[in-house]
JSON list of C-alpha atoms and ligand atoms in Angstrom, two decimals:
[
{"chain": "A", "resi": 1, "resn": "UNK", "atom": "CA", "xyz": [-2.69, 11.65, 14.73]},
{"chain": "A", "resi": 2, "resn": "UNK", "atom": "CA", "xyz": [-2.48, 8.03, 15.81]},
{"chain": "A", "resi": 3, "resn": "UNK", "atom": "CA", "xyz": [-5.50, 8.01, 17.98]},
{"chain": "A", "resi": 4, "resn": "UNK", "atom": "CA", "xyz": [-8.48, 10.19, 18.78]},
{"chain": "A", "resi": 5, "resn": "UNK", "atom": "CA", "xyz": [-10.48, 10.20, 22.00]},
{"chain": "A", "resi": 6, "resn": "UNK", "atom": "CA", "xyz": [-13.37, 12.36, 23.04]},
{"chain": "A", "resi": 7, "resn": "UNK", "atom": "CA", "xyz": [-16.47, 12.52, 25.19]},
{"chain": "A", "resi": 8, "resn": "UNK", "atom": "CA", "xyz": [-19.84, 13.08, 23.54]},
{"chain": "A", "resi": 9, "resn": "UNK", "atom": "CA", "xyz": [-22.16, 14.67, 26.08]},
{"chain": "A", "resi": 10, "resn": "UNK", "atom": "CA", "xyz": [-25.38, 14.09, 24.22]},
{"chain": "A", "resi": 11, "resn": "UNK", "atom": "CA", "xyz": [-26.83, 12.94, 20.93]},
{"chain": "A", "resi": 12, "resn": "UNK", "atom": "CA", "xyz": [-25.92, 16.30, 19.36]},
{"chain": "A", "resi": 13, "resn": "UNK", "atom": "CA", "xyz": [-22.29, 15.54, 20.16]},
{"chain": "A", "resi": 14, "resn": "UNK", "atom": "CA", "xyz": [-22.55, 12.19, 18.41]},
{"chain": "A", "resi": 15, "resn": "UNK", "atom": "CA", "xyz": [-24.18, 13.91, 15.44]},
{"chain": "A", "resi": 16, "resn": "UNK", "atom": "CA", "xyz": [-21.39, 16.50, 15.30]},
{"chain": "A", "resi": 17, "resn": "UNK", "atom": "CA", "xyz": [-18.75, 13.79, 15.28]},
{"chain": "A", "resi": 18, "resn": "UNK", "atom": "CA", "xyz": [-20.64, 11.92, 12.54]},
{"chain": "A", "resi": 19, "resn": "UNK", "atom": "CA", "xyz": [-20.69, 15.08, 10.42]},
{"chain": "A", "resi": 20, "resn": "UNK", "atom": "CA", "xyz": [-17.00, 15.73, 11.04]},
{"chain": "A", "resi": 21, "resn": "UNK", "atom": "CA", "xyz": [-16.17, 12.14, 10.15]},
{"chain": "A", "resi": 22, "resn": "UNK", "atom": "CA", "xyz": [-18.19, 12.47, 6.96]},
{"chain": "A", "resi": 23, "resn": "UNK", "atom": "CA", "xyz": [-16.01, 15.39, 5.85]},
{"chain": "A", "resi": 24, "resn": "UNK", "atom": "CA", "xyz": [-12.85, 13.44, 6.64]},
{"chain": "A", "resi": 25, "resn": "UNK", "atom": "CA", "xyz": [-13.90, 10.24, 4.83]},
{"chain": "A", "resi": 26, "resn": "UNK", "atom": "CA", "xyz": [-11.84, 8.89, 1.96]},
{"chain": "A", "resi": 27, "resn": "UNK", "atom": "CA", "xyz": [-13.06, 6.59, -0.83]},
{"chain": "A", "resi": 28, "resn": "UNK", "atom": "CA", "xyz": [-12.56, 2.90, -0.19]},
{"chain": "A", "resi": 29, "resn": "UNK", "atom": "CA", "xyz": [-12.53, 3.11, 3.59]},
{"chain": "A", "resi": 30, "resn": "UNK", "atom": "CA", "xyz": [-13.90, 0.37, 5.78]},
{"chain": "A", "resi": 31, "resn": "UNK", "atom": "CA", "xyz": [-14.98, 1.42, 9.26]},
{"chain": "A", "resi": 32, "resn": "UNK", "atom": "CA", "xyz": [-15.84, -1.00, 12.07]},
{"chain": "A", "resi": 33, "resn": "UNK", "atom": "CA", "xyz": [-18.19, 0.34, 14.74]},
{"chain": "A", "resi": 34, "resn": "UNK", "atom": "CA", "xyz": [-17.80, -1.28, 18.16]},
{"chain": "A", "resi": 35, "resn": "UNK", "atom": "CA", "xyz": [-20.09, -0.85, 21.14]},
{"chain": "A", "resi": 36, "resn": "UNK", "atom": "CA", "xyz": [-23.08, -2.35, 22.93]},
{"chain": "A", "resi": 37, "resn": "UNK", "atom": "CA", "xyz": [-26.66, -1.98, 21.82]},
{"chain": "A", "resi": 38, "resn": "UNK", "atom": "CA", "xyz": [-27.60, 1.66, 22.28]},
{"chain": "A", "resi": 39, "resn": "UNK", "atom": "CA", "xyz": [-24.02, 2.91, 22.29]},
{"chain": "A", "resi": 40, "resn": "UNK", "atom": "CA", "xyz": [-24.73, 5.15, 19.30]},
{"chain": "A", "resi": 41, "resn": "UNK", "atom": "CA", "xyz": [-23.33, 3.28, 16.30]},
{"chain": "A", "resi": 42, "resn": "UNK", "atom": "CA", "xyz": [-26.41, 3.91, 14.19]},
{"chain": "A", "resi": 43, "resn": "UNK", "atom": "CA", "xyz": [-26.77, 7.49, 15.45]},
{"chain": "A", "resi": 44, "resn": "UNK", "atom": "CA", "xyz": [-23.20, 8.20, 14.36]},
{"chain": "A", "resi": 45, "resn": "UNK", "atom": "CA", "xyz": [-23.76, 6.59, 10.95]},
{"chain": "A", "resi": 46, "resn": "UNK", "atom": "CA", "xyz": [-27.02, 8.49, 10.45]},
{"chain": "A", "resi": 47, "resn": "UNK", "atom": "CA", "xyz": [-25.31, 11.85, 11.05]},
{"chain": "A", "resi": 48, "resn": "UNK", "atom": "CA", "xyz": [-22.44, 10.84, 8.78]},
{"chain": "A", "resi": 49, "resn": "UNK", "atom": "CA", "xyz": [-24.82, 9.94, 5.95]},
{"chain": "A", "resi": 50, "resn": "UNK", "atom": "CA", "xyz": [-26.88, 13.10, 6.31]},
{"chain": "A", "resi": 51, "resn": "UNK", "atom": "CA", "xyz": [-23.74, 15.24, 6.27]},
{"chain": "A", "resi": 52, "resn": "UNK", "atom": "CA", "xyz": [-22.61, 13.32, 3.17]},
{"chain": "A", "resi": 53, "resn": "UNK", "atom": "CA", "xyz": [-25.78, 14.41, 1.39]},
{"chain": "A", "resi": 54, "resn": "UNK", "atom": "CA", "xyz": [-28.33, 11.67, 2.06]},
{"chain": "A", "resi": 55, "resn": "UNK", "atom": "CA", "xyz": [-31.85, 13.03, 2.47]},
{"chain": "A", "resi": 56, "resn": "UNK", "atom": "CA", "xyz": [-34.31, 10.82, 4.32]},
{"chain": "A", "resi": 57, "resn": "UNK", "atom": "CA", "xyz": [-34.29, 8.31, 7.12]},
{"chain": "A", "resi": 58, "resn": "UNK", "atom": "CA", "xyz": [-31.38, 6.09, 8.10]},
{"chain": "A", "resi": 59, "resn": "UNK", "atom": "CA", "xyz": [-32.35, 2.99, 10.06]},
{"chain": "A", "resi": 60, "resn": "UNK", "atom": "CA", "xyz": [-30.13, 0.20, 11.17]},
{"chain": "A", "resi": 61, "resn": "UNK", "atom": "CA", "xyz": [-30.49, -2.48, 8.47]},
{"chain": "A", "resi": 62, "resn": "UNK", "atom": "CA", "xyz": [-31.22, -5.07, 11.14]},
{"chain": "A", "resi": 63, "resn": "UNK", "atom": "CA", "xyz": [-33.07, -7.49, 8.85]},
{"chain": "A", "resi": 64, "resn": "UNK", "atom": "CA", "xyz": [-31.57, -6.73, 5.43]},
{"chain": "A", "resi": 65, "resn": "UNK", "atom": "CA", "xyz": [-28.09, -6.57, 7.08]},
{"chain": "A", "resi": 66, "resn": "UNK", "atom": "CA", "xyz": [-26.89, -3.96, 4.57]},
{"chain": "A", "resi": 67, "resn": "UNK", "atom": "CA", "xyz": [-28.16, -0.73, 3.07]},
{"chain": "A", "resi": 68, "resn": "UNK", "atom": "CA", "xyz": [-26.42, 1.27, 0.32]},
{"chain": "A", "resi": 69, "resn": "UNK", "atom": "CA", "xyz": [-26.54, 5.07, 0.10]},
{"chain": "A", "resi": 70, "resn": "UNK", "atom": "CA", "xyz": [-25.53, 7.25, -2.82]},
{"chain": "A", "resi": 71, "resn": "UNK", "atom": "CA", "xyz": [-23.78, 10.27, -1.32]},
{"chain": "A", "resi": 72, "resn": "UNK", "atom": "CA", "xyz": [-20.61, 12.32, -1.67]},
{"chain": "A", "resi": 73, "resn": "UNK", "atom": "CA", "xyz": [-17.25, 11.31, -0.26]},
{"chain": "A", "resi": 74, "resn": "UNK", "atom": "CA", "xyz": [-14.36, 13.75, -0.49]},
{"chain": "A", "resi": 75, "resn": "UNK", "atom": "CA", "xyz": [-16.54, 15.89, -2.79]},
{"chain": "A", "resi": 76, "resn": "UNK", "atom": "CA", "xyz": [-17.22, 13.12, -5.30]},
{"chain": "A", "resi": 77, "resn": "UNK", "atom": "CA", "xyz": [-20.23, 10.84, -5.81]},
{"chain": "A", "resi": 78, "resn": "UNK", "atom": "CA", "xyz": [-19.73, 7.57, -3.95]},
{"chain": "A", "resi": 79, "resn": "UNK", "atom": "CA", "xyz": [-21.54, 4.72, -2.29]},
{"chain": "A", "resi": 80, "resn": "UNK", "atom": "CA", "xyz": [-21.59, 4.30, 1.43]},
{"chain": "A", "resi": 81, "resn": "UNK", "atom": "CA", "xyz": [-22.78, 0.84, 2.47]},
{"chain": "A", "resi": 82, "resn": "UNK", "atom": "CA", "xyz": [-24.08, 0.55, 6.04]},
{"chain": "A", "resi": 83, "resn": "UNK", "atom": "CA", "xyz": [-24.00, -2.94, 7.56]},
{"chain": "A", "resi": 84, "resn": "UNK", "atom": "CA", "xyz": [-25.64, -4.13, 10.76]},
{"chain": "A", "resi": 85, "resn": "UNK", "atom": "CA", "xyz": [-24.57, -7.74, 11.23]},
{"chain": "A", "resi": 86, "resn": "UNK", "atom": "CA", "xyz": [-26.19, -8.21, 14.66]},
{"chain": "A", "resi": 87, "resn": "UNK", "atom": "CA", "xyz": [-28.69, -10.75, 13.39]},
{"chain": "A", "resi": 88, "resn": "UNK", "atom": "CA", "xyz": [-26.36, -12.57, 11.04]},
{"chain": "A", "resi": 89, "resn": "UNK", "atom": "CA", "xyz": [-26.32, -16.26, 11.87]},
{"chain": "A", "resi": 90, "resn": "UNK", "atom": "CA", "xyz": [-22.91, -17.23, 10.55]},
{"chain": "A", "resi": 91, "resn": "UNK", "atom": "CA", "xyz": [-19.97, -15.79, 8.62]},
{"chain": "A", "resi": 92, "resn": "UNK", "atom": "CA", "xyz": [-21.06, -17.91, 5.61]},
{"chain": "A", "resi": 93, "resn": "UNK", "atom": "CA", "xyz": [-24.16, -15.76, 5.35]},
{"chain": "A", "resi": 94, "resn": "UNK", "atom": "CA", "xyz": [-21.90, -12.77, 4.75]},
{"chain": "A", "resi": 95, "resn": "UNK", "atom": "CA", "xyz": [-20.18, -14.56, 1.87]},
{"chain": "A", "resi": 96, "resn": "UNK", "atom": "CA", "xyz": [-23.42, -15.95, 0.39]},
{"chain": "A", "resi": 97, "resn": "UNK", "atom": "CA", "xyz": [-24.96, -12.48, 0.36]},
{"chain": "A", "resi": 98, "resn": "UNK", "atom": "CA", "xyz": [-22.03, -11.21, -1.72]},
{"chain": "A", "resi": 99, "resn": "UNK", "atom": "CA", "xyz": [-21.16, -8.60, 0.89]},
{"chain": "A", "resi": 100, "resn": "UNK", "atom": "CA", "xyz": [-17.44, -8.95, 0.26]},
{"chain": "A", "resi": 101, "resn": "UNK", "atom": "CA", "xyz": [-17.93, -7.40, -3.18]},
{"chain": "A", "resi": 102, "resn": "UNK", "atom": "CA", "xyz": [-19.06, -4.19, -1.52]},
{"chain": "A", "resi": 103, "resn": "UNK", "atom": "CA", "xyz": [-15.51, -3.79, -0.17]},
{"chain": "A", "resi": 104, "resn": "UNK", "atom": "CA", "xyz": [-14.13, -2.81, -3.56]},
{"chain": "A", "resi": 105, "resn": "UNK", "atom": "CA", "xyz": [-11.70, -0.01, -2.77]},
{"chain": "A", "resi": 106, "resn": "UNK", "atom": "CA", "xyz": [-14.21, 2.66, -3.84]},
{"chain": "A", "resi": 107, "resn": "UNK", "atom": "CA", "xyz": [-17.22, 2.26, -1.57]},
{"chain": "A", "resi": 108, "resn": "UNK", "atom": "CA", "xyz": [-17.09, 3.36, 2.01]},
{"chain": "A", "resi": 109, "resn": "UNK", "atom": "CA", "xyz": [-18.27, 0.46, 4.16]},
{"chain": "A", "resi": 110, "resn": "UNK", "atom": "CA", "xyz": [-19.49, 1.07, 7.71]},
{"chain": "A", "resi": 111, "resn": "UNK", "atom": "CA", "xyz": [-20.03, -2.06, 9.79]},
{"chain": "A", "resi": 112, "resn": "UNK", "atom": "CA", "xyz": [-21.96, -2.46, 13.04]},
{"chain": "A", "resi": 113, "resn": "UNK", "atom": "CA", "xyz": [-21.21, -5.77, 14.84]},
{"chain": "A", "resi": 114, "resn": "UNK", "atom": "CA", "xyz": [-18.17, -6.70, 12.72]},
{"chain": "A", "resi": 115, "resn": "UNK", "atom": "CA", "xyz": [-17.36, -9.57, 15.13]},
{"chain": "A", "resi": 116, "resn": "UNK", "atom": "CA", "xyz": [-20.35, -11.46, 13.64]},
{"chain": "A", "resi": 117, "resn": "UNK", "atom": "CA", "xyz": [-18.40, -11.79, 10.37]},
{"chain": "A", "resi": 118, "resn": "UNK", "atom": "CA", "xyz": [-15.14, -12.73, 11.99]},
{"chain": "A", "resi": 119, "resn": "UNK", "atom": "CA", "xyz": [-12.79, -14.33, 9.48]},
{"chain": "A", "resi": 120, "resn": "UNK", "atom": "CA", "xyz": [-14.66, -13.25, 6.35]},
{"chain": "A", "resi": 121, "resn": "UNK", "atom": "CA", "xyz": [-14.90, -9.48, 6.80]},
{"chain": "A", "resi": 122, "resn": "UNK", "atom": "CA", "xyz": [-12.19, -7.46, 5.02]},
{"chain": "A", "resi": 123, "resn": "UNK", "atom": "CA", "xyz": [-9.94, -5.61, 7.48]},
{"chain": "A", "resi": 124, "resn": "UNK", "atom": "CA", "xyz": [-10.91, -2.08, 8.51]},
{"chain": "A", "resi": 125, "resn": "UNK", "atom": "CA", "xyz": [-9.09, 1.20, 7.98]},
{"chain": "A", "resi": 126, "resn": "UNK", "atom": "CA", "xyz": [-10.63, 2.70, 11.07]},
{"chain": "A", "resi": 127, "resn": "UNK", "atom": "CA", "xyz": [-12.06, 1.35, 14.30]},
{"chain": "A", "resi": 128, "resn": "UNK", "atom": "CA", "xyz": [-14.65, 3.39, 16.21]},
{"chain": "A", "resi": 129, "resn": "UNK", "atom": "CA", "xyz": [-15.29, 2.42, 19.83]},
{"chain": "A", "resi": 130, "resn": "UNK", "atom": "CA", "xyz": [-18.38, 3.85, 21.54]},
{"chain": "A", "resi": 131, "resn": "UNK", "atom": "CA", "xyz": [-19.11, 3.28, 25.21]},
{"chain": "A", "resi": 132, "resn": "UNK", "atom": "CA", "xyz": [-21.77, 4.61, 27.54]},
{"chain": "A", "resi": 133, "resn": "UNK", "atom": "CA", "xyz": [-20.19, 7.04, 30.01]},
{"chain": "A", "resi": 134, "resn": "UNK", "atom": "CA", "xyz": [-22.53, 8.72, 32.45]},
{"chain": "A", "resi": 135, "resn": "UNK", "atom": "CA", "xyz": [-25.39, 10.16, 30.43]},
{"chain": "A", "resi": 136, "resn": "UNK", "atom": "CA", "xyz": [-23.12, 10.55, 27.40]},
{"chain": "A", "resi": 137, "resn": "UNK", "atom": "CA", "xyz": [-20.69, 8.44, 25.39]},
{"chain": "A", "resi": 138, "resn": "UNK", "atom": "CA", "xyz": [-16.95, 8.03, 25.22]},
{"chain": "A", "resi": 139, "resn": "UNK", "atom": "CA", "xyz": [-15.59, 7.60, 21.74]},
{"chain": "A", "resi": 140, "resn": "UNK", "atom": "CA", "xyz": [-12.26, 6.44, 20.46]},
{"chain": "A", "resi": 141, "resn": "UNK", "atom": "CA", "xyz": [-11.11, 6.38, 16.85]},
{"chain": "A", "resi": 142, "resn": "UNK", "atom": "CA", "xyz": [-8.25, 4.09, 16.03]},
{"chain": "A", "resi": 143, "resn": "UNK", "atom": "CA", "xyz": [-6.78, 3.90, 12.52]},
{"chain": "A", "resi": 144, "resn": "UNK", "atom": "CA", "xyz": [-5.49, 0.56, 11.30]},
{"chain": "A", "resi": 145, "resn": "UNK", "atom": "CA", "xyz": [-4.16, 1.48, 7.85]},
{"chain": "A", "resi": 146, "resn": "UNK", "atom": "CA", "xyz": [-2.54, 4.38, 6.01]},
{"chain": "A", "resi": 147, "resn": "UNK", "atom": "CA", "xyz": [-5.99, 5.31, 4.68]},
{"chain": "A", "resi": 148, "resn": "UNK", "atom": "CA", "xyz": [-7.41, 5.38, 8.19]},
{"chain": "A", "resi": 149, "resn": "UNK", "atom": "CA", "xyz": [-4.50, 7.50, 9.40]},
{"chain": "A", "resi": 150, "resn": "UNK", "atom": "CA", "xyz": [-5.10, 9.98, 6.56]},
{"chain": "A", "resi": 151, "resn": "UNK", "atom": "CA", "xyz": [-8.76, 10.14, 7.50]},
{"chain": "A", "resi": 152, "resn": "UNK", "atom": "CA", "xyz": [-7.91, 10.94, 11.13]},
{"chain": "A", "resi": 153, "resn": "UNK", "atom": "CA", "xyz": [-5.47, 13.62, 10.01]},
{"chain": "A", "resi": 154, "resn": "UNK", "atom": "CA", "xyz": [-8.30, 15.24, 8.04]},
{"chain": "A", "resi": 155, "resn": "UNK", "atom": "CA", "xyz": [-10.72, 15.07, 10.99]},
{"chain": "A", "resi": 156, "resn": "UNK", "atom": "CA", "xyz": [-11.68, 18.44, 12.41]},
{"chain": "A", "resi": 157, "resn": "UNK", "atom": "CA", "xyz": [-13.73, 17.98, 15.51]},
{"chain": "A", "resi": 158, "resn": "UNK", "atom": "CA", "xyz": [-13.87, 20.20, 18.55]},
{"chain": "A", "resi": 159, "resn": "UNK", "atom": "CA", "xyz": [-16.13, 18.68, 21.18]},
{"chain": "A", "resi": 160, "resn": "UNK", "atom": "CA", "xyz": [-18.53, 20.88, 23.11]},
{"chain": "A", "resi": 161, "resn": "UNK", "atom": "CA", "xyz": [-17.01, 20.59, 26.56]},
{"chain": "B", "resi": 201, "resn": "ADP", "atom": "N1", "xyz": [-23.50, 11.10, 23.03]},
{"chain": "B", "resi": 201, "resn": "ADP", "atom": "C1", "xyz": [-24.69, 10.63, 23.42]},
{"chain": "B", "resi": 201, "resn": "ADP", "atom": "N2", "xyz": [-25.13, 10.82, 24.68]},
{"chain": "B", "resi": 201, "resn": "ADP", "atom": "C2", "xyz": [-26.32, 10.31, 25.08]},
{"chain": "B", "resi": 201, "resn": "ADP", "atom": "N3", "xyz": [-27.16, 9.61, 24.29]},
{"chain": "B", "resi": 201, "resn": "ADP", "atom": "C3", "xyz": [-26.76, 9.37, 23.02]},
{"chain": "B", "resi": 201, "resn": "ADP", "atom": "C4", "xyz": [-25.52, 9.86, 22.53]},
{"chain": "B", "resi": 201, "resn": "ADP", "atom": "N4", "xyz": [-25.40, 9.48, 21.24]},
{"chain": "B", "resi": 201, "resn": "ADP", "atom": "C5", "xyz": [-26.50, 8.77, 20.94]},
{"chain": "B", "resi": 201, "resn": "ADP", "atom": "N5", "xyz": [-27.32, 8.70, 22.01]},
{"chain": "B", "resi": 201, "resn": "ADP", "atom": "C6", "xyz": [-28.59, 7.96, 22.13]},
{"chain": "B", "resi": 201, "resn": "ADP", "atom": "O1", "xyz": [-28.26, 6.60, 22.32]},
{"chain": "B", "resi": 201, "resn": "ADP", "atom": "C7", "xyz": [-29.06, 5.78, 21.49]},
{"chain": "B", "resi": 201, "resn": "ADP", "atom": "C8", "xyz": [-28.17, 5.13, 20.47]},
{"chain": "B", "resi": 201, "resn": "ADP", "atom": "O2", "xyz": [-28.91, 4.27, 19.70]},
{"chain": "B", "resi": 201, "resn": "ADP", "atom": "P1", "xyz": [-28.29, 3.63, 18.40]},
{"chain": "B", "resi": 201, "resn": "ADP", "atom": "O3", "xyz": [-27.55, 4.65, 17.62]},
{"chain": "B", "resi": 201, "resn": "ADP", "atom": "O4", "xyz": [-29.40, 2.91, 17.72]},
{"chain": "B", "resi": 201, "resn": "ADP", "atom": "O5", "xyz": [-27.25, 2.60, 19.05]},
{"chain": "B", "resi": 201, "resn": "ADP", "atom": "P2", "xyz": [-26.54, 1.34, 18.40]},
{"chain": "B", "resi": 201, "resn": "ADP", "atom": "O6", "xyz": [-26.64, 1.44, 16.91]},
{"chain": "B", "resi": 201, "resn": "ADP", "atom": "O7", "xyz": [-25.13, 1.41, 18.90]},
{"chain": "B", "resi": 201, "resn": "ADP", "atom": "O8", "xyz": [-27.26, 0.14, 18.95]},
{"chain": "B", "resi": 201, "resn": "ADP", "atom": "C9", "xyz": [-30.11, 6.68, 20.86]},
{"chain": "B", "resi": 201, "resn": "ADP", "atom": "O9", "xyz": [-31.26, 6.64, 21.66]},
{"chain": "B", "resi": 201, "resn": "ADP", "atom": "C10", "xyz": [-29.46, 8.06, 20.90]},
{"chain": "B", "resi": 201, "resn": "ADP", "atom": "O10", "xyz": [-30.39, 9.09, 21.07]},
{"chain": "B", "resi": 202, "resn": "MG", "atom": "MG1", "xyz": [-27.40, 0.02, 15.50]}
]
């Protein structure tokens, strides 16, 4: 599958996609989440992390910019690092914080507002585009590497139409 598009009628739909994505994840993946404030980037990440075994709250790391979670990816213990770069002042901040080291080929890195780290952020394996559509959301998954393509091939998601 080169491309995946769907409509998510409500928050439960977003949660179902997050869970499905969690089961399809592969170690070392970087995922960029695109979409306006309120599009559902954090909601999707929260469902993904819960399905991956995290117990407890998942908030957007608006002030800390990144939050690591110890979960399971492809059945094995792994770190998922959730970034929210909305409040990052400059790409240098990303480098100074040592965030590049999180992209180590083993961690899964999920990035909200990747454009804030333009030029310093490692390239993604998968793009996720979320847009408000009526009272729901349109979603598009676009792989940009062999790893991302493998992930999409593993994805099993049947939307509730
Ligand atoms: N498919 C959906 N349809 C309608 N509302 C949704 C859907 N998915 C998520 N939401 C709602 O939209 C908001 C998304 O907020 P959030 O995930 O914090 O957005 P972002 O991280 O993109 O700024 C939440 O209030 C959530 O309940
Ligand atoms: Mg968010």
